[in-house]
């Protein structure tokens, strides 16, 4: 058998489906029992990766339940790349569906949103740093030197470590509750509205969604809840609207200074003034 065929049979046999017949046919009988060690090691590596990416979810459901969830997740989404830090992208949406489909999770309706927040925290930690990102973009100081027409075509840029999330449940508070036991790199900031409990109650009535910004400061990913107006502006920027479009919309541009100071915005790029591309 060719080496490539051996390798393919080995990889297939490591999968949770345990489709190992084609490989075991090639192995001496006294060696077949050893292969289960490789299968278990492969599963443990993926389990550990997901435990690190979703540490609070792991704590909430418990060791045994989380292990069973991971087994089912691996069946649905097998590992296709070597970088385990990027494994788990589909876990939050998959977990949200599992919660709906299984009555055992009826008291954990927030779990899908918690998993989504944890994934964004994980990806923020590993995101490109601003200095590397800005090599191909423009610093804010350069904006003032542009002609007015060019300024209006500028597109503000979120930091590569910034993610936005709107959720129905206060999952950042759930995360904060388990901070003494956390296994990840995240921290939760003080709620900007928590100093006035009446104001918080009013906001919950007016706006049912909770708005979160996930970002990195030095070597820690952080989660901060923001007001709807801040999220509206951040979402408009994330959609790559030009300054002209932002000005014409209902977003509050007075909030830009704070976003820049917090380093949630890192610069700008220029949209071509016509439809001609570099390729013609």
Phi, psi and omega in degrees: 000141178293155180301318181299324179291321176300313182297318180296317179296322180294313180297316179298323181289334179285342183294157182296339176294345179055044177278070190255007185300316184295329180279316183295335175296338183264356188252143178297148185303320183289348181259349188296323182296333182290337185294333180296336175296317178296319179299316180294320179297321179296317179295317181297323179296317179289322177299314180297322179297317181286329174296321179289325181283330184232061188294322182284322173303319179300316180292317185298315184270342180094160186301309185294314181297317181296320178298319178293321177298317181296320178301316180289323179296318180297324177297322182278324183229080179298154178288128181241357179222162186280338184280100182290342178293343180255005180270124179130005182303323183270357185297315181301312180293320178297317181295321178300321178291322178298320180298317180293323187278344186235123183296337181298339182259017187299333179267005182237043183298337182280353192297323179296317178291324176298317179297320179297317178296318180295324178294320178294323175298314180298315181288329176296320180299322184264004184291159176300144177281159186298322182300316178292321181296323186281356178303323183257014182226186188245141175285154180300328182299335181283344185296321183294335183276354182276151172300157183304318182298320179290322178301319182293339180265001180290142177245117179290148187241129170289149172302143181298342180267003182264132173229152181244143181210132172244132187220159180276334184250150178282065187292338175294327177287325174298315178300314182300323180302325184260012182303321178301339183250010189294149179245012187236196188251016189260156174222148179251129178282160172299132178302127183297341181253001189286348181288346181228101187295325179296320180295321178298315181299319179297317181296323180294327178287322183280327185222105187289337181276147174256131187252127185236144171244125176254127183210172181244135175234116188057245184250019181233135170277142183231158178235129181227130174277141183230163179285158180305322181295322177294316180295322179300317179292316180298320179293323177295320178293318180297332179278005175064039171287146177284167176300323178298317179292320178297318181296324182280348182268186183265009180288154182267100182287349176295343180277352184300319183302315180296319181296323178290317180298326180278358179063028171281336171250143186233356180162203181209162172235165182251128174278137178305142182283349174222184185271006181281128179263171180296333181276356180083000000 
